Amino acid sequence: MMDYLLLYLAVGLFAGFVAGLLGVGGGLIIVPALVLAFRAQGMDAAVLVHLAIGTSLATIIATSISSMYAHHRHGAVRWPVFWRMTPGFVVGSLLGALLARAIPGTGLRTIFGVFELLVAAQMALQWRASAKRDLPGTVNTTLVAGVIGFVSSVVGIGGGTMTVPFLTWCHVHIRQAVATSAACGLPIAIAGAVGFTLFGWLDGRLPAGSTGYVYWPALAVIAVASLLMAPVGAWAAHRLPTEILRKVFALLLAVLGVRMLWFG
């Protein structure tokens, strides 16, 4: 067990560093890493991807709180936007967790792999949304947030890869978009983790140490490690060539995406 705890520690440290350095949520790293770790631990193949996604969402709760507080101290979070989008995030995330419960592990793995390749392409090619319009009304904003929450919950991420482009498209300054997106990761992660916990509660294939599709040993180690390392990544962001590192990270995501698609 100690070997796996060390692996969780390494995953948490790396995910936290990258989150601080590039502003990318750790779920894109945590999910494939946990799939490999859980398989090595001999967990049932039918539920290990569900466990990886549910556990990833739970770890994002801690990192979102830390990131949200840091951005709030700089006055960068657009709280009215956050509160307008939160109901959609919550409902979408719960629906995503409910759907994920019904999808076989191989299907979830495929969905995650395709999504990770799309994010890798976005980062490598630096696709950015240009400001086109103001933020839509409450109903349309809630619908967009619902879609973001739904997709984020299915693949186990905080939603920043979708929330930031949407906000910048709606004339929100990039700094405020990133800060508000960091805050928005919290309702997505909470609702998604709750959903994966409740909808997996009675699954008889779960390993000891799990509550629904959340595996506590991995959650505890990764959450603490990522919290400790995120400030280091933020510090490094001002001193390292982040554009080069962004392309390197995009390549890593592409490799992980391909592995999830073809090798599991």
PDB file of C-alpha atoms in Angstrom:
ATOM      1  CA  MET A   1       0.000   0.000   0.000  1.00  0.00           C
ATOM      2  CA  MET A   2       2.881   2.352   0.769  1.00  0.00           C
ATOM      3  CA  ASP A   3       4.021   2.236  -2.874  1.00  0.00           C
ATOM      4  CA  TYR A   4       0.614   3.462  -4.017  1.00  0.00           C
ATOM      5  CA  LEU A   5       0.540   6.221  -1.408  1.00  0.00           C
ATOM      6  CA  LEU A   6       3.869   7.446  -2.786  1.00  0.00           C
ATOM      7  CA  LEU A   7       2.390   7.353  -6.284  1.00  0.00           C
ATOM      8  CA  TYR A   8      -0.604   9.397  -5.099  1.00  0.00           C
ATOM      9  CA  LEU A   9       1.827  11.857  -3.517  1.00  0.00           C
ATOM     10  CA  ALA A  10       3.738  12.255  -6.793  1.00  0.00           C
ATOM     11  CA  VAL A  11       0.507  12.727  -8.749  1.00  0.00           C
ATOM     12  CA  GLY A  12      -0.737  15.356  -6.305  1.00  0.00           C
ATOM     13  CA  LEU A  13       2.540  17.284  -6.324  1.00  0.00           C
ATOM     14  CA  PHE A  14       2.695  17.337 -10.125  1.00  0.00           C
ATOM     15  CA  ALA A  15      -0.984  18.200 -10.562  1.00  0.00           C
ATOM     16  CA  GLY A  16      -0.727  21.031  -8.030  1.00  0.00           C
ATOM     17  CA  PHE A  17       2.402  22.428  -9.648  1.00  0.00           C
ATOM     18  CA  VAL A  18       0.875  22.411 -13.133  1.00  0.00           C
ATOM     19  CA  ALA A  19      -2.350  23.969 -11.836  1.00  0.00           C
ATOM     20  CA  GLY A  20      -0.379  26.826 -10.296  1.00  0.00           C
ATOM     21  CA  LEU A  21       1.955  27.186 -13.268  1.00  0.00           C
ATOM     22  CA  LEU A  22      -0.505  27.049 -16.164  1.00  0.00           C
ATOM     23  CA  GLY A  23      -3.914  27.498 -14.559  1.00  0.00           C
ATOM     24  CA  VAL A  24      -5.020  24.068 -15.773  1.00  0.00           C
ATOM     25  CA  GLY A  25      -7.022  21.859 -13.452  1.00  0.00           C
ATOM     26  CA  GLY A  26      -5.338  18.730 -12.170  1.00  0.00           C
ATOM     27  CA  GLY A  27      -8.119  16.386 -13.246  1.00  0.00           C
ATOM     28  CA  LEU A  28      -6.575  15.952 -16.686  1.00  0.00           C
ATOM     29  CA  ILE A  29      -3.558  14.398 -14.955  1.00  0.00           C
ATOM     30  CA  ILE A  30      -5.185  12.847 -11.917  1.00  0.00           C
ATOM     31  CA  VAL A  31      -7.781  10.738 -13.766  1.00  0.00           C
ATOM     32  CA  PRO A  32      -5.405   8.800 -16.072  1.00  0.00           C
ATOM     33  CA  ALA A  33      -2.857   8.434 -13.252  1.00  0.00           C
ATOM     34  CA  LEU A  34      -5.493   6.979 -10.947  1.00  0.00           C
ATOM     35  CA  VAL A  35      -6.740   4.627 -13.655  1.00  0.00           C
ATOM     36  CA  LEU A  36      -3.230   3.175 -13.870  1.00  0.00           C
ATOM     37  CA  ALA A  37      -2.798   3.061 -10.087  1.00  0.00           C
ATOM     38  CA  PHE A  38      -6.183   1.490  -9.417  1.00  0.00           C
ATOM     39  CA  ARG A  39      -5.585  -1.156 -12.074  1.00  0.00           C
ATOM     40  CA  ALA A  40      -2.214  -1.975 -10.495  1.00  0.00           C
ATOM     41  CA  GLN A  41      -3.974  -2.326  -7.141  1.00  0.00           C
ATOM     42  CA  GLY A  42      -6.226  -4.955  -8.653  1.00  0.00           C
ATOM     43  CA  MET A  43      -9.491  -3.007  -8.487  1.00  0.00           C
ATOM     44  CA  ASP A  44     -12.423  -4.234 -10.553  1.00  0.00           C
ATOM     45  CA  ALA A  45     -12.001  -3.002 -14.141  1.00  0.00           C
ATOM     46  CA  ALA A  46     -15.717  -2.240 -14.332  1.00  0.00           C
ATOM     47  CA  VAL A  47     -15.489   0.530 -11.719  1.00  0.00           C
ATOM     48  CA  LEU A  48     -11.893   1.784 -11.685  1.00  0.00           C
ATOM     49  CA  VAL A  49     -12.543   4.592 -14.217  1.00  0.00           C
ATOM     50  CA  HIS A  50     -15.611   5.685 -12.222  1.00  0.00           C
ATOM     51  CA  LEU A  51     -13.462   5.688  -9.079  1.00  0.00           C
ATOM     52  CA  ALA A  52     -10.741   7.715 -10.800  1.00  0.00           C
ATOM     53  CA  ILE A  53     -13.213  10.375 -11.979  1.00  0.00           C
ATOM     54  CA  GLY A  54     -15.122  10.590  -8.695  1.00  0.00           C
ATOM     55  CA  THR A  55     -11.904  10.824  -6.686  1.00  0.00           C
ATOM     56  CA  SER A  56     -10.521  13.462  -9.047  1.00  0.00           C
ATOM     57  CA  LEU A  57     -13.607  15.628  -8.558  1.00  0.00           C
ATOM     58  CA  ALA A  58     -13.278  15.312  -4.790  1.00  0.00           C
ATOM     59  CA  THR A  59      -9.639  16.455  -4.871  1.00  0.00           C
ATOM     60  CA  ILE A  60     -10.631  19.510  -6.911  1.00  0.00           C
ATOM     61  CA  ILE A  61     -12.779  20.727  -3.993  1.00  0.00           C
ATOM     62  CA  ALA A  62      -9.671  21.448  -1.926  1.00  0.00           C
ATOM     63  CA  THR A  63      -7.651  23.015  -4.742  1.00  0.00           C
ATOM     64  CA  SER A  64     -10.599  25.158  -5.856  1.00  0.00           C
ATOM     65  CA  ILE A  65     -11.034  26.609  -2.371  1.00  0.00           C
ATOM     66  CA  SER A  66      -7.338  27.494  -2.219  1.00  0.00           C
ATOM     67  CA  SER A  67      -7.274  28.982  -5.705  1.00  0.00           C
ATOM     68  CA  MET A  68     -10.554  30.846  -5.216  1.00  0.00           C
ATOM     69  CA  TYR A  69      -9.288  32.465  -2.014  1.00  0.00           C
ATOM     70  CA  ALA A  70      -6.027  33.535  -3.659  1.00  0.00           C
ATOM     71  CA  HIS A  71      -7.855  35.159  -6.585  1.00  0.00           C
ATOM     72  CA  HIS A  72     -10.428  36.750  -4.271  1.00  0.00           C
ATOM     73  CA  ARG A  73      -7.645  38.441  -2.307  1.00  0.00           C
ATOM     74  CA  HIS A  74      -6.628  40.158  -5.550  1.00  0.00           C
ATOM     75  CA  GLY A  75     -10.222  41.209  -6.215  1.00  0.00           C
ATOM     76  CA  ALA A  76     -10.314  39.320  -9.518  1.00  0.00           C
ATOM     77  CA  VAL A  77     -13.348  37.053  -9.025  1.00  0.00           C
ATOM     78  CA  ARG A  78     -16.547  38.294 -10.685  1.00  0.00           C
ATOM     79  CA  TRP A  79     -18.891  37.100  -7.929  1.00  0.00           C
ATOM     80  CA  PRO A  80     -22.153  38.109  -9.654  1.00  0.00           C
ATOM     81  CA  VAL A  81     -21.125  35.948 -12.629  1.00  0.00           C
ATOM     82  CA  PHE A  82     -20.178  33.103 -10.279  1.00  0.00           C
ATOM     83  CA  TRP A  83     -23.557  33.146  -8.531  1.00  0.00           C
ATOM     84  CA  ARG A  84     -25.446  33.388 -11.819  1.00  0.00           C
ATOM     85  CA  MET A  85     -23.698  30.298 -13.171  1.00  0.00           C
ATOM     86  CA  THR A  86     -23.634  28.199  -9.999  1.00  0.00           C
ATOM     87  CA  PRO A  87     -27.161  26.680 -10.260  1.00  0.00           C
ATOM     88  CA  GLY A  88     -26.361  25.454 -13.765  1.00  0.00           C
ATOM     89  CA  PHE A  89     -23.033  24.015 -12.623  1.00  0.00           C
ATOM     90  CA  VAL A  90     -24.679  22.114  -9.784  1.00  0.00           C
ATOM     91  CA  VAL A  91     -27.525  20.641 -11.830  1.00  0.00           C
ATOM     92  CA  GLY A  92     -25.263  19.822 -14.787  1.00  0.00           C
ATOM     93  CA  SER A  93     -22.658  18.151 -12.574  1.00  0.00           C
ATOM     94  CA  LEU A  94     -25.245  15.990 -10.834  1.00  0.00           C
ATOM     95  CA  LEU A  95     -26.723  14.934 -14.177  1.00  0.00           C
ATOM     96  CA  GLY A  96     -23.229  14.176 -15.477  1.00  0.00           C
ATOM     97  CA  ALA A  97     -22.528  11.942 -12.480  1.00  0.00           C
ATOM     98  CA  LEU A  98     -25.862  10.186 -12.993  1.00  0.00           C
ATOM     99  CA  LEU A  99     -25.086   9.518 -16.659  1.00  0.00           C
ATOM    100  CA  ALA A 100     -21.533   8.394 -15.859  1.00  0.00           C
ATOM    101  CA  ARG A 101     -22.978   5.780 -13.486  1.00  0.00           C
ATOM    102  CA  ALA A 102     -24.765   4.200 -16.466  1.00  0.00           C
ATOM    103  CA  ILE A 103     -21.760   4.283 -18.843  1.00  0.00           C
ATOM    104  CA  PRO A 104     -19.420   1.262 -18.827  1.00  0.00           C
ATOM    105  CA  GLY A 105     -15.835   1.901 -17.790  1.00  0.00           C
ATOM    106  CA  THR A 106     -14.556   1.472 -21.338  1.00  0.00           C
ATOM    107  CA  GLY A 107     -16.992   4.104 -22.572  1.00  0.00           C
ATOM    108  CA  LEU A 108     -15.939   6.577 -19.893  1.00  0.00           C
ATOM    109  CA  ARG A 109     -12.307   5.936 -20.747  1.00  0.00           C
ATOM    110  CA  THR A 110     -12.987   6.702 -24.412  1.00  0.00           C
ATOM    111  CA  ILE A 111     -14.861   9.912 -23.596  1.00  0.00           C
ATOM    112  CA  PHE A 112     -12.035  11.081 -21.355  1.00  0.00           C
ATOM    113  CA  GLY A 113      -9.362  10.225 -23.931  1.00  0.00           C
ATOM    114  CA  VAL A 114     -11.111  12.189 -26.686  1.00  0.00           C
ATOM    115  CA  PHE A 115     -11.664  15.166 -24.389  1.00  0.00           C
ATOM    116  CA  GLU A 116      -8.029  15.153 -23.290  1.00  0.00           C
ATOM    117  CA  LEU A 117      -6.847  15.160 -26.909  1.00  0.00           C
ATOM    118  CA  LEU A 118      -9.098  18.142 -27.640  1.00  0.00           C
ATOM    119  CA  VAL A 119      -7.652  20.055 -24.675  1.00  0.00           C
ATOM    120  CA  ALA A 120      -4.123  19.145 -25.794  1.00  0.00           C
ATOM    121  CA  ALA A 121      -4.870  20.554 -29.257  1.00  0.00           C
ATOM    122  CA  GLN A 122      -6.371  23.710 -27.744  1.00  0.00           C
ATOM    123  CA  MET A 123      -3.267  24.298 -25.627  1.00  0.00           C
ATOM    124  CA  ALA A 124      -0.747  23.466 -28.361  1.00  0.00           C
ATOM    125  CA  LEU A 125      -2.440  25.625 -31.007  1.00  0.00           C
ATOM    126  CA  GLN A 126      -3.402  28.338 -28.486  1.00  0.00           C
ATOM    127  CA  TRP A 127      -7.004  28.534 -29.547  1.00  0.00           C
ATOM    128  CA  ARG A 128      -8.503  31.490 -27.720  1.00  0.00           C
ATOM    129  CA  ALA A 129     -12.019  32.819 -27.792  1.00  0.00           C
ATOM    130  CA  SER A 130     -12.291  36.412 -29.003  1.00  0.00           C
ATOM    131  CA  ALA A 131     -14.737  38.709 -27.253  1.00  0.00           C
ATOM    132  CA  LYS A 132     -17.949  38.648 -29.308  1.00  0.00           C
ATOM    133  CA  ARG A 133     -20.803  39.577 -27.015  1.00  0.00           C
ATOM    134  CA  ASP A 134     -21.804  40.419 -23.458  1.00  0.00           C
ATOM    135  CA  LEU A 135     -22.738  37.787 -20.918  1.00  0.00           C
ATOM    136  CA  PRO A 136     -26.186  36.405 -21.844  1.00  0.00           C
ATOM    137  CA  GLY A 137     -29.215  36.563 -19.586  1.00  0.00           C
ATOM    138  CA  THR A 138     -29.807  34.340 -16.591  1.00  0.00           C
ATOM    139  CA  VAL A 139     -31.548  31.530 -18.471  1.00  0.00           C
ATOM    140  CA  ASN A 140     -28.942  31.199 -21.231  1.00  0.00           C
ATOM    141  CA  THR A 141     -26.060  31.578 -18.781  1.00  0.00           C
ATOM    142  CA  THR A 142     -27.569  28.812 -16.650  1.00  0.00           C
ATOM    143  CA  LEU A 143     -27.877  26.556 -19.693  1.00  0.00           C
ATOM    144  CA  VAL A 144     -24.237  27.129 -20.663  1.00  0.00           C
ATOM    145  CA  ALA A 145     -23.145  26.487 -17.078  1.00  0.00           C
ATOM    146  CA  GLY A 146     -25.221  23.308 -17.078  1.00  0.00           C
ATOM    147  CA  VAL A 147     -23.399  22.004 -20.152  1.00  0.00           C
ATOM    148  CA  ILE A 148     -20.006  22.889 -18.655  1.00  0.00           C
ATOM    149  CA  GLY A 149     -20.914  21.204 -15.360  1.00  0.00           C
ATOM    150  CA  PHE A 150     -22.244  18.133 -17.159  1.00  0.00           C
ATOM    151  CA  VAL A 151     -19.119  17.602 -19.270  1.00  0.00           C
ATOM    152  CA  SER A 152     -16.794  18.405 -16.361  1.00  0.00           C
ATOM    153  CA  SER A 153     -18.488  15.861 -14.126  1.00  0.00           C
ATOM    154  CA  VAL A 154     -18.360  13.114 -16.746  1.00  0.00           C
ATOM    155  CA  VAL A 155     -14.591  13.533 -17.242  1.00  0.00           C
ATOM    156  CA  GLY A 156     -13.631  14.535 -13.684  1.00  0.00           C
ATOM    157  CA  ILE A 157     -12.335  18.098 -14.112  1.00  0.00           C
ATOM    158  CA  GLY A 158     -13.065  21.546 -12.700  1.00  0.00           C
ATOM    159  CA  GLY A 159     -14.301  22.976 -15.989  1.00  0.00           C
ATOM    160  CA  GLY A 160     -11.703  25.710 -16.514  1.00  0.00           C
ATOM    161  CA  THR A 161     -10.936  24.578 -20.063  1.00  0.00           C
ATOM    162  CA  MET A 162     -14.526  25.511 -20.976  1.00  0.00           C
ATOM    163  CA  THR A 163     -15.415  28.250 -18.473  1.00  0.00           C
ATOM    164  CA  VAL A 164     -12.465  30.528 -19.312  1.00  0.00           C
ATOM    165  CA  PRO A 165     -13.118  30.571 -23.090  1.00  0.00           C
ATOM    166  CA  PHE A 166     -16.823  31.204 -22.487  1.00  0.00           C
ATOM    167  CA  LEU A 167     -16.172  34.133 -20.160  1.00  0.00           C
ATOM    168  CA  THR A 168     -13.557  35.730 -22.419  1.00  0.00           C
ATOM    169  CA  TRP A 169     -15.986  35.325 -25.340  1.00  0.00           C
ATOM    170  CA  CYS A 170     -18.427  37.369 -23.227  1.00  0.00           C
ATOM    171  CA  HIS A 171     -16.039  40.306 -22.775  1.00  0.00           C
ATOM    172  CA  VAL A 172     -14.742  39.238 -19.347  1.00  0.00           C
ATOM    173  CA  HIS A 173     -11.067  40.224 -19.001  1.00  0.00           C
ATOM    174  CA  ILE A 174      -8.776  37.197 -19.099  1.00  0.00           C
ATOM    175  CA  ARG A 175      -7.509  37.715 -15.527  1.00  0.00           C
ATOM    176  CA  GLN A 176     -11.060  37.917 -14.218  1.00  0.00           C
ATOM    177  CA  ALA A 177     -12.102  34.990 -16.406  1.00  0.00           C
ATOM    178  CA  VAL A 178      -9.360  32.777 -14.953  1.00  0.00           C
ATOM    179  CA  ALA A 179     -10.139  33.909 -11.396  1.00  0.00           C
ATOM    180  CA  THR A 180     -13.888  33.421 -11.797  1.00  0.00           C
ATOM    181  CA  SER A 181     -13.319  30.047 -13.429  1.00  0.00           C
ATOM    182  CA  ALA A 182     -11.217  28.991 -10.445  1.00  0.00           C
ATOM    183  CA  ALA A 183     -14.152  29.816  -8.181  1.00  0.00           C
ATOM    184  CA  CYS A 184     -16.590  28.049 -10.505  1.00  0.00           C
ATOM    185  CA  GLY A 185     -14.613  24.840 -10.126  1.00  0.00           C
ATOM    186  CA  LEU A 186     -15.879  24.569  -6.543  1.00  0.00           C
ATOM    187  CA  PRO A 187     -19.630  23.998  -7.205  1.00  0.00           C
ATOM    188  CA  ILE A 188     -18.739  21.717 -10.119  1.00  0.00           C
ATOM    189  CA  ALA A 189     -16.423  19.620  -7.948  1.00  0.00           C
ATOM    190  CA  ILE A 190     -18.772  19.494  -4.942  1.00  0.00           C
ATOM    191  CA  ALA A 191     -21.848  18.530  -6.960  1.00  0.00           C
ATOM    192  CA  GLY A 192     -19.891  16.067  -9.084  1.00  0.00           C
ATOM    193  CA  ALA A 193     -18.221  14.406  -6.095  1.00  0.00           C
ATOM    194  CA  VAL A 194     -21.539  14.188  -4.235  1.00  0.00           C
ATOM    195  CA  GLY A 195     -23.142  12.669  -7.319  1.00  0.00           C
ATOM    196  CA  PHE A 196     -20.416  10.071  -7.791  1.00  0.00           C
ATOM    197  CA  THR A 197     -20.620   9.231  -4.084  1.00  0.00           C
ATOM    198  CA  LEU A 198     -24.409   8.810  -4.002  1.00  0.00           C
ATOM    199  CA  PHE A 199     -24.858   7.095  -7.361  1.00  0.00           C
ATOM    200  CA  GLY A 200     -22.078   4.610  -6.623  1.00  0.00           C
ATOM    201  CA  TRP A 201     -23.102   3.958  -3.024  1.00  0.00           C
ATOM    202  CA  LEU A 202     -24.618   0.511  -3.558  1.00  0.00           C
ATOM    203  CA  ASP A 203     -22.158  -0.745  -6.186  1.00  0.00           C
ATOM    204  CA  GLY A 204     -20.918  -4.032  -4.776  1.00  0.00           C
ATOM    205  CA  ARG A 205     -17.717  -3.989  -6.823  1.00  0.00           C
ATOM    206  CA  LEU A 206     -16.101  -1.130  -4.882  1.00  0.00           C
ATOM    207  CA  PRO A 207     -12.845  -1.647  -2.975  1.00  0.00           C
ATOM    208  CA  ALA A 208     -12.398  -1.104   0.754  1.00  0.00           C
ATOM    209  CA  GLY A 209     -11.647   2.531   1.558  1.00  0.00           C
ATOM    210  CA  SER A 210     -14.189   3.985  -0.853  1.00  0.00           C
ATOM    211  CA  THR A 211     -17.513   5.733  -0.367  1.00  0.00           C
ATOM    212  CA  GLY A 212     -19.393   5.411  -3.596  1.00  0.00           C
ATOM    213  CA  TYR A 213     -16.989   6.243  -6.400  1.00  0.00           C
ATOM    214  CA  VAL A 214     -14.604   8.209  -4.166  1.00  0.00           C
ATOM    215  CA  TYR A 215     -11.487   6.399  -2.924  1.00  0.00           C
ATOM    216  CA  TRP A 216     -10.364   8.062   0.299  1.00  0.00           C
ATOM    217  CA  PRO A 217      -6.653   7.093   0.497  1.00  0.00           C
ATOM    218  CA  ALA A 218      -5.989   8.620  -2.926  1.00  0.00           C
ATOM    219  CA  LEU A 219      -8.190  11.630  -2.181  1.00  0.00           C
ATOM    220  CA  ALA A 220      -6.432  12.507   1.076  1.00  0.00           C
ATOM    221  CA  VAL A 221      -2.885  12.280  -0.271  1.00  0.00           C
ATOM    222  CA  ILE A 222      -3.512  13.989  -3.621  1.00  0.00           C
ATOM    223  CA  ALA A 223      -5.552  16.833  -2.106  1.00  0.00           C
ATOM    224  CA  VAL A 224      -2.895  17.706   0.478  1.00  0.00           C
ATOM    225  CA  ALA A 225      -0.002  17.385  -1.984  1.00  0.00           C
ATOM    226  CA  SER A 226      -1.676  19.521  -4.664  1.00  0.00           C
ATOM    227  CA  LEU A 227      -2.552  22.207  -2.123  1.00  0.00           C
ATOM    228  CA  LEU A 228       1.073  22.403  -1.017  1.00  0.00           C
ATOM    229  CA  MET A 229       2.462  22.494  -4.550  1.00  0.00           C
ATOM    230  CA  ALA A 230       0.073  24.913  -6.258  1.00  0.00           C
ATOM    231  CA  PRO A 231       1.740  28.028  -4.732  1.00  0.00           C
ATOM    232  CA  VAL A 232       5.098  26.768  -5.997  1.00  0.00           C
ATOM    233  CA  GLY A 233       3.673  26.493  -9.499  1.00  0.00           C
ATOM    234  CA  ALA A 234       2.275  30.016  -9.243  1.00  0.00           C
ATOM    235  CA  TRP A 235       5.689  31.278  -8.130  1.00  0.00           C
ATOM    236  CA  ALA A 236       7.368  29.474 -11.049  1.00  0.00           C
ATOM    237  CA  ALA A 237       4.872  30.947 -13.514  1.00  0.00           C
ATOM    238  CA  HIS A 238       6.585  34.317 -13.125  1.00  0.00           C
ATOM    239  CA  ARG A 239      10.060  32.895 -13.678  1.00  0.00           C
ATOM    240  CA  LEU A 240       9.813  30.104 -16.263  1.00  0.00           C
ATOM    241  CA  PRO A 241       8.992  30.222 -20.010  1.00  0.00           C
ATOM    242  CA  THR A 242       5.334  29.257 -19.589  1.00  0.00           C
ATOM    243  CA  GLU A 243       4.544  29.216 -23.322  1.00  0.00           C
ATOM    244  CA  ILE A 244       7.175  26.525 -23.891  1.00  0.00           C
ATOM    245  CA  LEU A 245       5.988  24.639 -20.829  1.00  0.00           C
ATOM    246  CA  ARG A 246       2.405  24.918 -22.078  1.00  0.00           C
ATOM    247  CA  LYS A 247       3.361  23.117 -25.294  1.00  0.00           C
ATOM    248  CA  VAL A 248       5.237  20.448 -23.346  1.00  0.00           C
ATOM    249  CA  PHE A 249       2.203  19.951 -21.130  1.00  0.00           C
ATOM    250  CA  ALA A 250      -0.024  19.756 -24.225  1.00  0.00           C
ATOM    251  CA  LEU A 251       2.209  16.941 -25.501  1.00  0.00           C
ATOM    252  CA  LEU A 252       1.867  15.155 -22.144  1.00  0.00           C
ATOM    253  CA  LEU A 253      -1.915  15.456 -22.320  1.00  0.00           C
ATOM    254  CA  ALA A 254      -1.867  14.065 -25.862  1.00  0.00           C
ATOM    255  CA  VAL A 255       0.160  11.060 -24.698  1.00  0.00           C
ATOM    256  CA  LEU A 256      -2.194  10.466 -21.774  1.00  0.00           C
ATOM    257  CA  GLY A 257      -5.213  10.832 -24.048  1.00  0.00           C
ATOM    258  CA  VAL A 258      -3.844   8.310 -26.539  1.00  0.00           C
ATOM    259  CA  ARG A 259      -3.035   5.899 -23.732  1.00  0.00           C
ATOM    260  CA  MET A 260      -6.568   6.161 -22.360  1.00  0.00           C
ATOM    261  CA  LEU A 261      -8.024   5.524 -25.816  1.00  0.00           C
ATOM    262  CA  TRP A 262      -5.852   2.667 -26.988  1.00  0.00           C
ATOM    263  CA  PHE A 263      -4.260   1.123 -23.938  1.00  0.00           C
ATOM    264  CA  GLY A 264      -6.678   1.906 -21.100  1.00  0.00           C
TER     265      GLY A 264
END
